[in-house]
mmCIF file of C-alpha atoms in Angstrom:
data_model
loop_
_atom_site.group_PDB
_atom_site.id
_atom_site.type_symbol
_atom_site.label_atom_id
_atom_site.label_comp_id
_atom_site.label_asym_id
_atom_site.label_seq_id
_atom_site.Cartn_x
_atom_site.Cartn_y
_atom_site.Cartn_z
ATOM 1 C CA MET A 1 0.198 -0.151 -0.110
ATOM 2 C CA LYS A 2 2.743 1.855 0.752
ATOM 3 C CA PRO A 3 3.755 2.269 -3.040
ATOM 4 C CA ALA A 4 0.161 3.219 -3.839
ATOM 5 C CA ARG A 5 0.150 5.961 -1.171
ATOM 6 C CA GLY A 6 2.922 7.032 -2.667
ATOM 7 C CA LEU A 7 2.036 7.193 -6.373
ATOM 8 C CA VAL A 8 -0.898 9.037 -5.512
ATOM 9 C CA ALA A 9 1.057 11.625 -3.393
ATOM 10 C CA LEU A 10 3.531 11.897 -6.673
ATOM 11 C CA THR A 11 0.189 12.514 -8.891
ATOM 12 C CA ALA A 12 -1.722 15.198 -6.818
ATOM 13 C CA ALA A 13 1.982 16.878 -6.532
ATOM 14 C CA VAL A 14 2.035 16.695 -10.585
ATOM 15 C CA LEU A 15 -1.824 18.029 -10.869
ATOM 16 C CA LEU A 16 -1.135 20.745 -8.844
ATOM 17 C CA ALA A 17 1.864 21.470 -10.599
ATOM 18 C CA THR A 18 -0.017 21.738 -14.067
ATOM 19 C CA ALA A 19 -2.930 24.061 -11.994
ATOM 20 C CA GLY A 20 -0.739 26.233 -10.915
ATOM 21 C CA CYS A 21 0.780 26.532 -14.410
ATOM 22 C CA ALA A 22 -2.942 26.824 -16.067
ATOM 23 C CA GLY A 23 -3.665 29.796 -13.266
ATOM 24 C CA ALA A 24 -0.262 31.056 -14.439
ATOM 25 C CA GLU A 25 -1.451 31.111 -18.125
ATOM 26 C CA SER A 26 -4.999 32.327 -17.661
ATOM 27 C CA GLY A 27 -3.388 35.223 -15.528
ATOM 28 C CA SER A 28 -1.627 36.649 -18.925
ATOM 29 C CA SER A 29 -4.244 35.687 -21.500
ATOM 30 C CA GLY A 30 -7.298 36.264 -19.171
ATOM 31 C CA PRO A 31 -9.222 39.536 -18.715
ATOM 32 C CA ILE A 32 -7.465 42.247 -17.679
ATOM 33 C CA VAL A 33 -9.748 43.688 -14.546
ATOM 34 C CA VAL A 34 -9.877 47.356 -14.092
ATOM 35 C CA GLY A 35 -12.029 49.180 -11.081
ATOM 36 C CA SER A 36 -13.334 52.156 -10.062
ATOM 37 C CA VAL A 37 -15.689 53.247 -6.799
ATOM 38 C CA ASN A 38 -18.496 55.506 -7.874
ATOM 39 C CA ALA A 39 -20.996 58.059 -6.686
ATOM 40 C CA LEU A 40 -23.854 55.972 -8.326
ATOM 41 C CA SER A 41 -26.754 56.270 -5.608
ATOM 42 C CA GLY A 42 -27.504 58.980 -2.662
ATOM 43 C CA ALA A 43 -27.038 62.738 -2.328
ATOM 44 C CA ALA A 44 -25.165 63.597 -4.982
ATOM 45 C CA THR A 45 -24.327 61.441 -8.016
ATOM 46 C CA PHE A 46 -21.375 61.331 -10.565
ATOM 47 C CA PRO A 47 -22.336 58.009 -12.388
ATOM 48 C CA GLU A 48 -20.855 60.020 -15.907
ATOM 49 C CA ALA A 49 -17.326 59.568 -14.806
ATOM 50 C CA SER A 50 -17.754 55.708 -14.976
ATOM 51 C CA GLN A 51 -19.782 55.035 -17.782
ATOM 52 C CA ALA A 52 -17.231 57.165 -20.147
ATOM 53 C CA ALA A 53 -14.647 55.063 -18.971
ATOM 54 C CA LYS A 54 -16.343 51.833 -19.749
ATOM 55 C CA ALA A 55 -17.420 53.143 -22.920
ATOM 56 C CA VAL A 56 -13.446 53.710 -23.654
ATOM 57 C CA PHE A 57 -12.645 50.339 -22.877
ATOM 58 C CA ASP A 58 -15.573 48.606 -24.319
ATOM 59 C CA ALA A 59 -14.215 50.376 -27.772
ATOM 60 C CA ALA A 60 -10.828 48.877 -26.763
ATOM 61 C CA ASN A 61 -11.680 45.783 -26.482
ATOM 62 C CA ALA A 62 -13.910 45.459 -29.483
ATOM 63 C CA SER A 63 -10.833 46.313 -31.438
ATOM 64 C CA GLY A 64 -8.804 42.969 -29.760
ATOM 65 C CA GLY A 65 -8.142 44.415 -26.274
ATOM 66 C CA VAL A 66 -4.944 45.090 -24.804
ATOM 67 C CA ASN A 67 -2.198 42.543 -26.643
ATOM 68 C CA GLY A 68 -5.186 40.366 -26.850
ATOM 69 C CA ARG A 69 -6.681 41.386 -23.393
ATOM 70 C CA GLN A 70 -10.117 41.870 -22.842
ATOM 71 C CA ILE A 71 -10.357 44.765 -19.973
ATOM 72 C CA GLN A 72 -13.061 44.047 -17.187
ATOM 73 C CA TYR A 73 -14.600 47.002 -15.701
ATOM 74 C CA LYS A 74 -16.214 46.889 -12.427
ATOM 75 C CA ALA A 75 -17.554 49.779 -11.597
ATOM 76 C CA LEU A 76 -18.922 49.855 -8.195
ATOM 77 C CA ASP A 77 -21.309 51.986 -5.608
ATOM 78 C CA ASP A 78 -20.290 53.718 -2.562
ATOM 79 C CA LYS A 79 -23.487 55.321 -2.000
ATOM 80 C CA GLY A 80 -22.172 58.293 -0.545
ATOM 81 C CA ASP A 81 -21.606 56.440 2.260
ATOM 82 C CA PRO A 82 -17.784 55.806 4.380
ATOM 83 C CA ALA A 83 -18.659 51.886 4.917
ATOM 84 C CA GLY A 84 -19.786 51.462 1.290
ATOM 85 C CA ALA A 85 -16.793 53.279 -0.053
ATOM 86 C CA ALA A 86 -14.648 50.989 1.749
ATOM 87 C CA ALA A 87 -16.910 47.890 0.954
ATOM 88 C CA ALA A 88 -16.508 48.619 -2.762
ATOM 89 C CA ALA A 89 -12.522 49.642 -2.684
ATOM 90 C CA ARG A 90 -12.047 46.038 -0.882
ATOM 91 C CA GLU A 91 -14.425 43.827 -3.180
ATOM 92 C CA VAL A 92 -12.590 45.016 -6.675
ATOM 93 C CA VAL A 93 -9.106 45.231 -5.085
ATOM 94 C CA GLY A 94 -8.847 42.375 -2.693
ATOM 95 C CA ARG A 95 -11.429 40.025 -3.889
ATOM 96 C CA ASP A 96 -11.608 41.175 -7.550
ATOM 97 C CA GLU A 97 -7.888 41.490 -7.862
ATOM 98 C CA ALA A 98 -7.865 44.715 -10.153
ATOM 99 C CA VAL A 99 -4.635 45.938 -11.540
ATOM 100 C CA ALA A 100 -5.317 49.758 -10.879
ATOM 101 C CA LEU A 101 -8.579 51.982 -10.796
ATOM 102 C CA VAL A 102 -9.580 54.056 -13.144
ATOM 103 C CA GLY A 103 -12.398 56.546 -13.427
ATOM 104 C CA SER A 104 -13.398 57.078 -10.113
ATOM 105 C CA SER A 105 -15.610 59.954 -9.195
ATOM 106 C CA SER A 106 -16.904 60.079 -5.686
ATOM 107 C CA LEU A 107 -17.188 62.896 -2.645
ATOM 108 C CA ILE A 108 -15.475 60.377 -0.099
ATOM 109 C CA GLU A 109 -14.197 57.305 -1.760
ATOM 110 C CA CYS A 110 -10.358 58.850 -1.564
ATOM 111 C CA GLU A 111 -10.681 60.016 2.421
ATOM 112 C CA ILE A 112 -12.101 56.545 2.565
ATOM 113 C CA ASN A 113 -9.747 54.674 0.916
ATOM 114 C CA ASN A 114 -6.528 56.233 0.364
ATOM 115 C CA LYS A 115 -4.571 54.253 3.070
ATOM 116 C CA TYR A 116 -5.811 50.975 1.468
ATOM 117 C CA TYR A 117 -4.664 51.788 -1.583
ATOM 118 C CA GLU A 118 -1.122 52.332 -0.047
ATOM 119 C CA GLN A 119 -1.435 49.086 1.737
ATOM 120 C CA GLN A 120 -2.266 46.680 -1.392
ATOM 121 C CA LYS A 121 0.109 48.902 -3.697
ATOM 122 C CA ILE A 122 -2.754 49.839 -6.545
ATOM 123 C CA LEU A 123 -2.943 53.047 -7.844
ATOM 124 C CA SER A 124 -5.842 54.883 -8.861
ATOM 125 C CA ILE A 125 -5.991 57.443 -11.728
ATOM 126 C CA GLN A 126 -9.330 59.390 -10.657
ATOM 127 C CA GLY A 127 -11.882 60.370 -13.058
ATOM 128 C CA ILE A 128 -12.809 63.210 -10.745
ATOM 129 C CA GLY A 129 -11.122 63.872 -7.760
ATOM 130 C CA VAL A 130 -13.257 66.237 -5.508
ATOM 131 C CA ASP A 131 -11.849 65.327 -1.233
ATOM 132 C CA PRO A 132 -8.628 66.917 -0.392
ATOM 133 C CA ALA A 133 -7.211 63.236 -0.108
ATOM 134 C CA CYS A 134 -7.708 62.538 -3.473
ATOM 135 C CA PHE A 135 -4.457 65.298 -4.192
ATOM 136 C CA SER A 136 -2.885 64.605 -1.752
ATOM 137 C CA SER A 137 -2.051 60.689 -1.549
ATOM 138 C CA PRO A 138 1.048 58.797 -3.323
ATOM 139 C CA ASN A 139 -1.441 56.617 -4.942
ATOM 140 C CA ILE A 140 -4.086 58.582 -6.234
ATOM 141 C CA ALA A 141 -3.676 61.059 -9.134
ATOM 142 C CA PRO A 142 -6.762 62.272 -10.631
ATOM 143 C CA VAL A 143 -7.547 63.891 -13.880
ATOM 144 C CA ASN A 144 -9.436 66.913 -13.260
ATOM 145 C CA VAL A 145 -8.115 70.453 -11.393
ATOM 146 C CA GLY A 146 -10.077 69.641 -8.307
ATOM 147 C CA PRO A 147 -12.363 72.269 -6.522
ATOM 148 C CA TYR A 148 -9.197 73.669 -4.729
ATOM 149 C CA HIS A 149 -6.994 74.911 -8.011
ATOM 150 C CA ASP A 150 -10.439 75.866 -9.300
ATOM 151 C CA MET A 151 -11.306 77.917 -6.577
ATOM 152 C CA THR A 152 -7.858 79.555 -7.596
ATOM 153 C CA LEU A 153 -8.374 79.736 -10.992
ATOM 154 C CA THR A 154 -11.508 81.686 -10.765
ATOM 155 C CA LEU A 155 -10.534 84.463 -8.186
ATOM 156 C CA LEU A 156 -7.709 85.008 -10.777
ATOM 157 C CA TYR A 157 -9.660 85.542 -13.454
ATOM 158 C CA GLY A 158 -11.721 87.785 -11.715
ATOM 159 C CA SER A 159 -8.707 89.693 -10.230
ATOM 160 C CA GLU A 160 -6.914 90.278 -13.021
ATOM 161 C CA THR A 161 -8.645 89.727 -16.234
ATOM 162 C CA LEU A 162 -11.888 91.168 -15.281
ATOM 163 C CA LYS A 163 -9.995 93.700 -12.730
ATOM 164 C CA LEU A 164 -12.701 93.035 -10.338
ATOM 165 C CA ASN A 165 -12.031 94.366 -6.453
ATOM 166 C CA ASP A 166 -13.455 93.731 -3.494
ATOM 167 C CA ILE A 167 -14.251 90.085 -4.123
ATOM 168 C CA CYS A 168 -15.437 87.971 -1.112
ATOM 169 C CA ALA A 169 -15.773 84.137 -0.694
ATOM 170 C CA LEU A 170 -19.019 82.015 0.378
ATOM 171 C CA LEU A 171 -17.696 78.351 1.289
ATOM 172 C CA GLU A 172 -19.785 75.119 1.673
ATOM 173 C CA ILE A 173 -17.324 72.995 3.737
ATOM 174 C CA ALA A 174 -18.202 69.431 4.006
ATOM 175 C CA GLY A 175 -16.109 67.099 6.202
ATOM 176 C CA ASN A 176 -12.290 69.031 6.601
ATOM 177 C CA THR A 177 -12.571 70.687 3.100
ATOM 178 C CA LEU A 178 -11.699 73.924 4.346
ATOM 179 C CA PRO A 179 -8.221 73.845 5.013
ATOM 180 C CA SER A 180 -7.705 72.996 1.369
ATOM 181 C CA TYR A 181 -9.908 75.867 0.374
ATOM 182 C CA GLN A 182 -8.025 77.962 2.712
ATOM 183 C CA ALA A 183 -4.855 77.252 0.858
ATOM 184 C CA ALA A 184 -6.354 77.857 -2.430
ATOM 185 C CA ILE A 185 -7.385 81.295 -1.549
ATOM 186 C CA ASP A 186 -3.564 81.806 0.226
ATOM 187 C CA GLU A 187 -2.073 80.617 -3.143
ATOM 188 C CA TRP A 188 -4.403 83.183 -5.161
ATOM 189 C CA SER A 189 -3.263 85.588 -2.318
ATOM 190 C CA ALA A 190 0.527 84.840 -3.004
ATOM 191 C CA ILE A 191 -0.003 85.423 -6.586
ATOM 192 C CA THR A 192 -0.996 88.554 -6.473
ATOM 193 C CA GLY A 193 -0.456 90.416 -3.457
ATOM 194 C CA LYS A 194 -4.618 91.153 -2.902
ATOM 195 C CA LYS A 195 -6.876 89.543 -0.444
ATOM 196 C CA LEU A 196 -10.699 88.799 0.088
ATOM 197 C CA LYS A 197 -12.916 91.558 1.235
ATOM 198 C CA TYR A 198 -15.012 89.025 3.384
ATOM 199 C CA LEU A 199 -15.560 85.469 4.000
ATOM 200 C CA ASP A 200 -18.174 83.359 5.173
ATOM 201 C CA ALA A 201 -17.171 79.649 5.624
ATOM 202 C CA THR A 202 -20.698 78.719 7.125
ATOM 203 C CA VAL A 203 -22.791 78.644 4.520
ATOM 204 C CA PRO A 204 -24.732 75.144 4.377
ATOM 205 C CA TYR A 205 -24.992 72.636 1.716
ATOM 206 C CA GLY A 206 -28.937 72.353 0.418
ATOM 207 C CA GLY A 207 -29.715 75.205 2.256
ATOM 208 C CA SER A 208 -33.860 75.839 2.019
ATOM 209 C CA ASP A 209 -33.017 79.632 2.313
ATOM 210 C CA TYR A 210 -29.593 82.041 1.335
ATOM 211 C CA THR A 211 -31.268 85.289 1.439
ATOM 212 C CA SER A 212 -29.198 85.943 5.180
ATOM 213 C CA TYR A 213 -26.214 84.897 3.825
ATOM 214 C CA ILE A 214 -26.513 87.008 0.266
ATOM 215 C CA VAL A 215 -27.639 90.082 2.608
ATOM 216 C CA LYS A 216 -23.802 89.512 4.646
ATOM 217 C CA ALA A 217 -21.719 89.596 1.366
ATOM 218 C CA ARG A 218 -23.786 92.910 0.204
ATOM 219 C CA ASN A 219 -23.616 94.728 3.517
ATOM 220 C CA ALA A 220 -19.792 94.215 3.417
ATOM 221 C CA GLY A 221 -19.543 95.396 0.582
ATOM 222 C CA CYS A 222 -18.619 92.691 -1.867
ATOM 223 C CA LYS A 223 -18.596 93.466 -5.859
ATOM 224 C CA ALA A 224 -17.861 89.756 -6.840
ATOM 225 C CA ILE A 225 -18.427 86.580 -4.689
ATOM 226 C CA THR A 226 -16.615 83.197 -5.300
ATOM 227 C CA VAL A 227 -18.734 80.234 -3.994
ATOM 228 C CA ASN A 228 -17.914 76.122 -4.203
ATOM 229 C CA PRO A 229 -21.902 74.923 -5.117
ATOM 230 C CA VAL A 230 -23.105 72.351 -6.182
ATOM 231 C CA GLU A 231 -26.339 73.480 -8.571
ATOM 232 C CA PRO A 232 -28.962 73.628 -6.593
ATOM 233 C CA ASP A 233 -27.467 75.549 -4.056
ATOM 234 C CA SER A 234 -25.735 78.038 -6.753
ATOM 235 C CA ILE A 235 -29.460 78.328 -8.454
ATOM 236 C CA GLY A 236 -30.960 79.211 -4.758
ATOM 237 C CA GLN A 237 -27.783 82.013 -4.008
ATOM 238 C CA LEU A 238 -28.449 83.384 -7.486
ATOM 239 C CA LYS A 239 -32.250 84.074 -6.898
ATOM 240 C CA ALA A 240 -31.499 85.160 -3.340
ATOM 241 C CA ALA A 241 -29.407 87.909 -5.009
ATOM 242 C CA ALA A 242 -32.387 88.718 -7.312
ATOM 243 C CA ALA A 243 -34.539 88.960 -4.917
ATOM 244 C CA GLN A 244 -32.669 91.541 -3.135
ATOM 245 C CA GLY A 245 -32.329 93.168 -6.332
ATOM 246 C CA TRP A 246 -28.547 92.777 -6.074
ATOM 247 C CA ASN A 247 -27.970 92.890 -9.758
ATOM 248 C CA ASP A 248 -24.366 94.270 -10.337
ATOM 249 C CA VAL A 249 -22.280 91.426 -8.752
ATOM 250 C CA THR A 250 -19.958 89.319 -10.401
ATOM 251 C CA TRP A 251 -20.407 85.230 -9.613
ATOM 252 C CA LEU A 252 -16.897 83.596 -9.839
ATOM 253 C CA LEU A 253 -17.898 80.215 -9.318
ATOM 254 C CA LEU A 254 -16.528 76.389 -10.310
ATOM 255 C CA THR A 255 -16.891 74.039 -12.841
ATOM 256 C CA SER A 256 -19.269 72.272 -9.880
ATOM 257 C CA VAL A 257 -22.064 74.448 -11.957
ATOM 258 C CA TYR A 258 -21.019 74.029 -15.396
ATOM 259 C CA SER A 259 -23.567 72.172 -17.122
ATOM 260 C CA GLU A 260 -26.144 72.780 -19.694
ATOM 261 C CA ASN A 261 -29.088 72.174 -17.004
ATOM 262 C CA TYR A 262 -27.633 75.203 -14.683
ATOM 263 C CA ALA A 263 -27.550 77.570 -17.898
ATOM 264 C CA LYS A 264 -31.101 76.842 -18.396
ATOM 265 C CA ALA A 265 -32.386 77.275 -14.578
ATOM 266 C CA ILE A 266 -30.129 80.729 -14.390
ATOM 267 C CA THR A 267 -32.505 83.838 -15.610
ATOM 268 C CA ASN A 268 -30.495 86.733 -13.495
ATOM 269 C CA ALA A 269 -27.146 85.971 -13.711
ATOM 270 C CA GLY A 270 -26.361 89.418 -12.103
ATOM 271 C CA ALA A 271 -22.930 90.757 -14.191
ATOM 272 C CA GLY A 272 -22.364 87.551 -14.926
ATOM 273 C CA VAL A 273 -21.449 83.784 -13.755
ATOM 274 C CA TYR A 274 -17.714 82.723 -14.478
ATOM 275 C CA VAL A 275 -16.400 79.272 -14.620
ATOM 276 C CA PRO A 276 -12.703 78.143 -15.360
ATOM 277 C CA ALA A 277 -14.043 74.877 -17.318
ATOM 278 C CA GLU A 278 -11.604 71.945 -16.016
ATOM 279 C CA PHE A 279 -11.399 70.548 -19.433
ATOM 280 C CA TYR A 280 -12.058 71.864 -22.785
ATOM 281 C CA PRO A 281 -15.810 73.426 -22.717
ATOM 282 C CA PHE A 282 -18.311 70.621 -23.551
ATOM 283 C CA THR A 283 -20.676 73.072 -24.654
ATOM 284 C CA ASP A 284 -18.490 74.216 -27.817
ATOM 285 C CA ALA A 285 -20.571 71.973 -29.728
ATOM 286 C CA THR A 286 -18.020 71.817 -32.637
ATOM 287 C CA SER A 287 -14.717 71.966 -31.003
ATOM 288 C CA PRO A 288 -12.138 69.635 -32.515
ATOM 289 C CA GLN A 289 -10.407 69.055 -29.012
ATOM 290 C CA ASN A 290 -13.789 66.903 -28.043
ATOM 291 C CA LYS A 291 -14.685 65.641 -31.445
ATOM 292 C CA ASP A 292 -13.782 61.934 -30.606
ATOM 293 C CA TRP A 293 -15.186 62.132 -26.479
ATOM 294 C CA ARG A 294 -18.291 64.104 -28.284
ATOM 295 C CA GLU A 295 -19.134 61.013 -30.804
ATOM 296 C CA LEU A 296 -18.565 58.208 -27.965
ATOM 297 C CA MET A 297 -20.544 59.769 -25.736
ATOM 298 C CA THR A 298 -23.215 60.230 -28.208
ATOM 299 C CA LYS A 299 -22.863 56.852 -29.383
ATOM 300 C CA ASN A 300 -23.623 55.562 -26.068
ATOM 301 C CA GLY A 301 -25.935 57.563 -24.592
ATOM 302 C CA ILE A 302 -23.701 59.342 -21.845
ATOM 303 C CA ALA A 303 -24.535 62.580 -20.657
ATOM 304 C CA LEU A 304 -22.100 65.250 -22.327
ATOM 305 C CA THR A 305 -20.361 66.588 -19.546
ATOM 306 C CA SER A 306 -17.398 67.852 -17.367
ATOM 307 C CA PHE A 307 -17.345 64.523 -15.293
ATOM 308 C CA SER A 308 -17.881 62.060 -18.507
ATOM 309 C CA GLN A 309 -14.715 64.008 -19.727
ATOM 310 C CA GLY A 310 -12.855 62.812 -16.731
ATOM 311 C CA GLY A 311 -13.808 59.351 -16.695
ATOM 312 C CA TYR A 312 -12.998 59.606 -20.744
ATOM 313 C CA LEU A 313 -9.580 61.150 -20.073
ATOM 314 C CA ALA A 314 -8.677 58.844 -17.252
ATOM 315 C CA ALA A 315 -9.551 55.547 -19.512
ATOM 316 C CA LYS A 316 -7.451 56.709 -22.421
ATOM 317 C CA TYR A 317 -4.516 57.669 -20.364
ATOM 318 C CA PHE A 318 -4.725 54.250 -18.678
ATOM 319 C CA LEU A 319 -4.857 52.504 -22.036
ATOM 320 C CA ASP A 320 -1.966 54.531 -23.418
ATOM 321 C CA VAL A 321 0.194 53.303 -20.442
ATOM 322 C CA VAL A 322 -0.839 49.709 -20.255
ATOM 323 C CA LYS A 323 -0.296 49.287 -23.943
ATOM 324 C CA GLY A 324 3.573 49.894 -23.617
ATOM 325 C CA ILE A 325 3.979 46.965 -21.148
ATOM 326 C CA SER A 326 6.352 44.251 -22.344
ATOM 327 C CA GLY A 327 5.166 41.119 -20.596
ATOM 328 C CA ASP A 328 1.975 40.632 -18.303
ATOM 329 C CA ILE A 329 0.135 43.337 -17.557
ATOM 330 C CA THR A 330 -0.852 42.772 -13.572
ATOM 331 C CA ARG A 331 -0.811 45.222 -10.928
ATOM 332 C CA GLU A 332 2.708 45.343 -10.346
ATOM 333 C CA SER A 333 3.551 46.109 -13.631
ATOM 334 C CA VAL A 334 0.954 48.316 -13.839
ATOM 335 C CA THR A 335 2.015 50.347 -11.025
ATOM 336 C CA LYS A 336 5.887 50.093 -12.329
ATOM 337 C CA ALA A 337 4.432 52.024 -15.785
ATOM 338 C CA LEU A 338 2.493 54.352 -14.023
ATOM 339 C CA ARG A 339 4.985 55.548 -11.919
ATOM 340 C CA GLU A 340 7.568 55.929 -14.550
ATOM 341 C CA MET A 341 5.135 57.215 -17.448
ATOM 342 C CA LYS A 342 6.271 60.241 -19.711
ATOM 343 C CA PRO A 343 3.869 63.096 -19.305
ATOM 344 C CA ILE A 344 0.631 62.573 -22.210
ATOM 345 C CA SER A 345 -0.782 66.081 -23.665
ATOM 346 C CA ASP A 346 -4.278 66.018 -24.596
ATOM 347 C CA PRO A 347 -6.521 68.794 -26.192
ATOM 348 C CA MET A 348 -9.350 68.362 -23.822
ATOM 349 C CA VAL A 349 -7.106 69.237 -20.938
ATOM 350 C CA GLY A 350 -4.489 72.304 -20.718
ATOM 351 C CA THR A 351 -2.035 70.673 -18.576
ATOM 352 C CA PRO A 352 -0.301 67.087 -19.557
ATOM 353 C CA TYR A 353 -0.843 64.396 -17.341
ATOM 354 C CA VAL A 354 1.365 62.426 -15.327
ATOM 355 C CA PHE A 355 1.243 59.922 -12.728
ATOM 356 C CA GLY A 356 4.592 59.780 -11.367
ATOM 357 C CA PRO A 357 6.261 58.889 -8.147
ATOM 358 C CA GLY A 358 5.211 61.801 -5.979
ATOM 359 C CA LYS A 359 4.091 61.889 -2.875
ATOM 360 C CA ALA A 360 0.704 64.149 -3.647
ATOM 361 C CA HIS A 361 -0.745 64.646 -6.854
ATOM 362 C CA HIS A 362 -2.546 67.846 -7.744
ATOM 363 C CA ASP A 363 -0.927 68.863 -11.194
ATOM 364 C CA ASN A 364 -3.736 69.794 -13.218
ATOM 365 C CA THR A 365 -3.818 73.608 -12.855
ATOM 366 C CA SER A 366 -5.426 74.832 -16.118
ATOM 367 C CA GLY A 367 -9.162 75.898 -16.754
ATOM 368 C CA TRP A 368 -10.629 77.608 -19.789
ATOM 369 C CA PRO A 369 -12.836 80.707 -18.880
ATOM 370 C CA ILE A 370 -16.604 80.494 -19.637
ATOM 371 C CA LYS A 371 -19.542 82.941 -19.004
ATOM 372 C CA LEU A 372 -23.208 82.672 -18.490
ATOM 373 C CA ALA A 373 -24.485 85.976 -18.833
ATOM 374 C CA SER A 374 -28.663 87.047 -17.652
ATOM 375 C CA GLY A 375 -31.150 86.042 -20.193
ATOM 376 C CA THR A 376 -28.978 83.740 -22.396
ATOM 377 C CA ASN A 377 -29.402 80.322 -20.833
ATOM 378 C CA LYS A 378 -26.003 79.620 -22.844
ATOM 379 C CA TRP A 379 -22.387 79.047 -21.913
ATOM 380 C CA GLU A 380 -19.888 81.381 -24.069
ATOM 381 C CA LEU A 381 -16.359 80.796 -24.344
ATOM 382 C CA VAL A 382 -14.386 84.125 -22.983
ATOM 383 C CA ALA A 383 -11.071 83.210 -23.657
ATOM 384 C CA ASN A 384 -8.666 81.918 -26.622
ATOM 385 C CA ASP A 385 -6.417 79.904 -24.248
ATOM 386 C CA TRP A 386 -6.164 78.449 -21.251
ATOM 387 C CA LEU A 387 -5.961 79.912 -17.742
ATOM 388 C CA ARG A 388 -2.755 78.488 -15.300
ATOM 389 C CA ILE A 389 -2.144 78.934 -12.161
ATOM 390 C CA PRO A 390 1.797 79.938 -12.192
ATOM 391 C CA LYS A 391 4.568 78.036 -11.749
ATOM 392 C CA LYS A 392 6.101 78.646 -8.263
#
């Protein structure tokens, strides 16, 4: 019986070895798993970014994939909930063994998951970075400007191009974002030598009536106001100003209000709403800069927004990098390639994209100025080139 047991053991060892070889082979010829964590449901949703990334990957798969391998894209919902964000990341990174995260868009997921990504040695090309951790982690590099550089840019346009004085700020603060917004304002002051006339950081998200905040700003002598609102809040703030007869105030806002629905909802924009669009303005329907993106989004029934621009670019950058990898495409090889990549330029953005080895990634510093005037319900370009934050 002993020889029989020995034969069984030998056979089992051979089978295990064969299985191991089969697994290695499937790893190099099976699908490349790519994930993302997104706010797909909850109070504030950003579905277009992951939808756009999927459209890019689907098109690549239809053309043969990457080195003959298909991309399997898994976009998970964090529901705007910290526990949901943590669970989604652990599912796609831990269980599904994604090689990278691409196109994520969420209010909270960077803050919740950045340390986990470091532990798992995985990188995230964020489609839309929002919370401060998106721009201060070594393992996350958003493709967008982000709300903090966006605020510096809108202040620069107001003071240096529009030559406005007496600029004030009404800030809606969620979580730990106040220091980042203050740093953005301080950066503007360092560049221009100017300071805000008035600052109120107590403005609520989702407020039912913004009249008191508007009255205080007007009484403070503000001629222009920068705000970091979501669309419904900004609509309420502009209506409150109009109700007070305050029609000569200029609004210096962020890309968060840049949409066609917002433009349709605004009848009285005071002296104008100005925004530095984070990507080339999508409302310029004939622009060659957005041609490929627009055609792909239209084909797939995806909304034409800044969010879909971010997801589209994140997927494009990822494909450009992984197509240059020699050998197997794994989490390790993708991480190495992104760390060592050369900057990628694209006409949809004013700053080349690079992940690189840095401890933080806040490198997109360009916006394209656009304007919404009273009674037009349409955005218009007010510049012939990108507005950039000067290099230090």
